[in-house]
Amino acid sequence: MLEIVGGGLLGSIFGGLFRLAPEVLKFLDKGNERKHELAMFTLQTDLEKVKGNFRMEEKYVDYSTEQLKAIQEAFKEQSATAKEAGKFVSAVSALVRPGITWALFGMYAAVKFAGLSIAISSGAPWQDVILKGWNGDDFAMLNMALSMWFVGRSIEKYSGNK
């Protein structure tokens, strides 16, 4: 009798285990499936970020191109206006930016020279006066003038305007 009960008991245990085995495997597979879905979602969000950055760069390039076109049109219009106005007005118009630059540079140099002469006349060594008279603002002003003239010319050369 024990054999019948033991065999039935063992059969029930193994039968139950074999019936539960697919369910356990499905449960373990769900974890892997979720990890895979999370990895795919992460890759998709990264791809969308890259696409978004690319679209922003495209918009920036479009904006820059439109800016250069507007500058080019302004130069063309200025050139046409200058031709219609005559040689004298054209020459005066062409000298406005350089003239203002030289006038501002002259005033700047005069102020620096006045400070240097006042400091030297008060007995300060000229080396200290020059070193302390040049600061970040002076560098910024020099950098601004150089950028305006030389970077602007590079843009004009690159875009084909002369």
Coordinates of C-alpha atoms in Angstrom, one line a residue:
M1 CA 0.0 0.0 0.0
L2 CA 2.9 2.2 0.7
E3 CA 4.1 1.7 -2.8
I4 CA 0.8 2.9 -4.2
V5 CA 0.7 5.9 -2.0
G6 CA 4.4 6.6 -2.5
G7 CA 4.1 6.2 -6.2
G8 CA 1.0 8.4 -6.3
L9 CA 2.7 10.9 -4.1
L10 CA 5.9 10.9 -6.2
G11 CA 3.8 11.1 -9.4
S12 CA 1.8 14.1 -8.0
I13 CA 5.0 15.9 -6.9
F14 CA 6.7 15.3 -10.3
G15 CA 3.6 16.1 -12.2
G16 CA 3.1 19.3 -10.2
L17 CA 6.8 20.3 -10.7
F18 CA 6.6 19.6 -14.4
R19 CA 3.4 21.6 -14.6
L20 CA 5.0 24.5 -12.7
A21 CA 8.3 24.4 -14.7
P22 CA 6.8 26.2 -17.8
E23 CA 5.3 28.8 -15.5
V24 CA 8.6 29.4 -13.7
L25 CA 10.4 29.7 -17.1
K26 CA 7.8 32.1 -18.3
F27 CA 8.3 34.2 -15.1
L28 CA 12.0 34.2 -15.6
D29 CA 11.6 35.1 -19.2
K30 CA 9.3 38.0 -18.3
G31 CA 12.3 39.5 -16.3
N32 CA 14.5 39.2 -19.4
E33 CA 11.8 40.5 -21.6
R34 CA 11.4 43.6 -19.3
K35 CA 15.2 44.1 -19.3
H36 CA 15.2 43.9 -23.1
E37 CA 12.3 46.4 -23.4
L38 CA 14.0 48.8 -21.0
A39 CA 17.2 48.5 -23.0
M40 CA 15.3 49.2 -26.3
F41 CA 13.5 52.1 -24.7
T42 CA 16.8 53.6 -23.5
L43 CA 18.2 53.2 -27.0
Q44 CA 15.1 54.8 -28.5
T45 CA 15.3 57.8 -26.2
D46 CA 19.0 58.2 -27.0
L47 CA 18.2 58.1 -30.7
E48 CA 15.5 60.7 -30.2
K49 CA 17.9 62.9 -28.3
V50 CA 20.5 62.6 -31.2
K51 CA 17.7 63.4 -33.7
G52 CA 16.6 66.4 -31.7
N53 CA 20.2 67.7 -31.5
F54 CA 20.6 67.1 -35.2
R55 CA 17.4 69.1 -35.9
M56 CA 18.6 71.9 -33.7
E57 CA 21.9 72.0 -35.6
E58 CA 20.1 72.1 -38.9
K59 CA 18.0 75.0 -37.7
Y60 CA 21.2 76.8 -36.5
V61 CA 22.8 76.2 -39.9
D62 CA 19.6 77.5 -41.6
Y63 CA 19.6 80.5 -39.4
S64 CA 23.3 81.2 -40.0
T65 CA 22.8 80.8 -43.8
E66 CA 19.8 83.2 -43.7
Q67 CA 21.9 85.7 -41.7
L68 CA 24.7 85.6 -44.3
K69 CA 22.2 86.0 -47.1
A70 CA 20.7 89.1 -45.3
I71 CA 24.2 90.5 -44.9
Q72 CA 25.0 89.9 -48.6
E73 CA 21.7 91.6 -49.6
A74 CA 22.6 94.6 -47.4
F75 CA 26.0 94.9 -49.0
K76 CA 24.4 94.7 -52.5
E77 CA 21.9 97.4 -51.6
Q78 CA 24.6 99.5 -50.0
S79 CA 26.8 99.1 -53.1
A80 CA 23.9 100.0 -55.4
T81 CA 23.0 103.1 -53.3
A82 CA 26.7 104.2 -53.3
K83 CA 26.9 103.8 -57.1
E84 CA 23.8 105.9 -57.6
A85 CA 25.0 108.6 -55.2
G86 CA 28.3 109.3 -57.0
K87 CA 32.0 108.9 -56.3
F88 CA 32.3 111.5 -53.6
V89 CA 29.4 110.3 -51.5
S90 CA 30.6 106.7 -52.1
A91 CA 34.1 107.6 -50.8
V92 CA 32.7 109.3 -47.7
S93 CA 30.4 106.3 -47.1
A94 CA 33.3 103.9 -47.4
L95 CA 35.3 105.9 -44.9
V96 CA 32.7 106.0 -42.1
R97 CA 33.6 102.8 -40.4
P98 CA 37.4 103.1 -40.6
G99 CA 37.1 106.8 -39.7
I100 CA 35.1 106.1 -36.6
T101 CA 37.5 103.3 -35.7
W102 CA 40.5 105.5 -36.0
A103 CA 38.8 108.3 -34.1
L104 CA 38.0 106.0 -31.2
F105 CA 41.5 104.5 -31.3
G106 CA 43.0 108.0 -31.2
M107 CA 40.9 109.0 -28.2
Y108 CA 41.7 105.7 -26.5
A109 CA 45.5 106.2 -27.1
A110 CA 45.3 109.8 -26.0
V111 CA 43.7 108.8 -22.7
K112 CA 46.3 106.1 -22.1
F113 CA 49.1 108.5 -23.0
A114 CA 47.7 111.1 -20.7
G115 CA 47.6 108.6 -17.8
L116 CA 51.1 107.5 -18.6
S117 CA 52.5 111.0 -18.6
I118 CA 50.6 112.0 -15.4
A119 CA 51.9 108.9 -13.6
I120 CA 55.5 109.4 -14.8
S121 CA 55.4 113.1 -13.9
S122 CA 54.4 112.1 -10.4
G123 CA 57.5 110.0 -10.1
A124 CA 56.2 106.5 -10.8
P125 CA 58.5 104.2 -12.9
W126 CA 57.2 103.9 -16.4
Q127 CA 57.4 100.1 -16.4
D128 CA 54.9 99.9 -13.5
V129 CA 52.6 102.4 -15.1
I130 CA 52.4 100.5 -18.3
L131 CA 52.0 97.1 -16.6
K132 CA 49.2 98.4 -14.3
G133 CA 47.6 100.5 -17.0
W134 CA 46.9 97.5 -19.2
N135 CA 44.0 95.5 -17.9
G136 CA 41.2 93.1 -19.0
D137 CA 39.1 96.0 -20.4
D138 CA 42.0 97.1 -22.6
F139 CA 42.4 93.6 -23.9
A140 CA 38.6 93.3 -24.5
M141 CA 38.6 96.5 -26.5
L142 CA 41.6 95.4 -28.6
N143 CA 40.0 92.0 -29.1
M144 CA 36.7 93.7 -30.2
A145 CA 38.4 95.9 -32.8
L146 CA 40.5 93.0 -34.2
S147 CA 37.5 90.7 -34.4
M148 CA 35.3 93.3 -36.1
W149 CA 37.9 94.0 -38.8
F150 CA 39.5 90.7 -39.3
V151 CA 36.8 88.2 -38.6
G152 CA 34.3 90.3 -40.6
R153 CA 36.7 90.2 -43.6
S154 CA 37.1 86.4 -43.3
I155 CA 33.3 86.0 -43.4
E156 CA 33.2 88.3 -46.5
K157 CA 36.0 86.3 -48.1
Y158 CA 34.4 83.0 -47.3
S159 CA 31.0 84.1 -48.6
G160 CA 32.6 85.4 -51.8
N161 CA 32.0 89.1 -51.2
K162 CA 35.0 91.4 -51.8

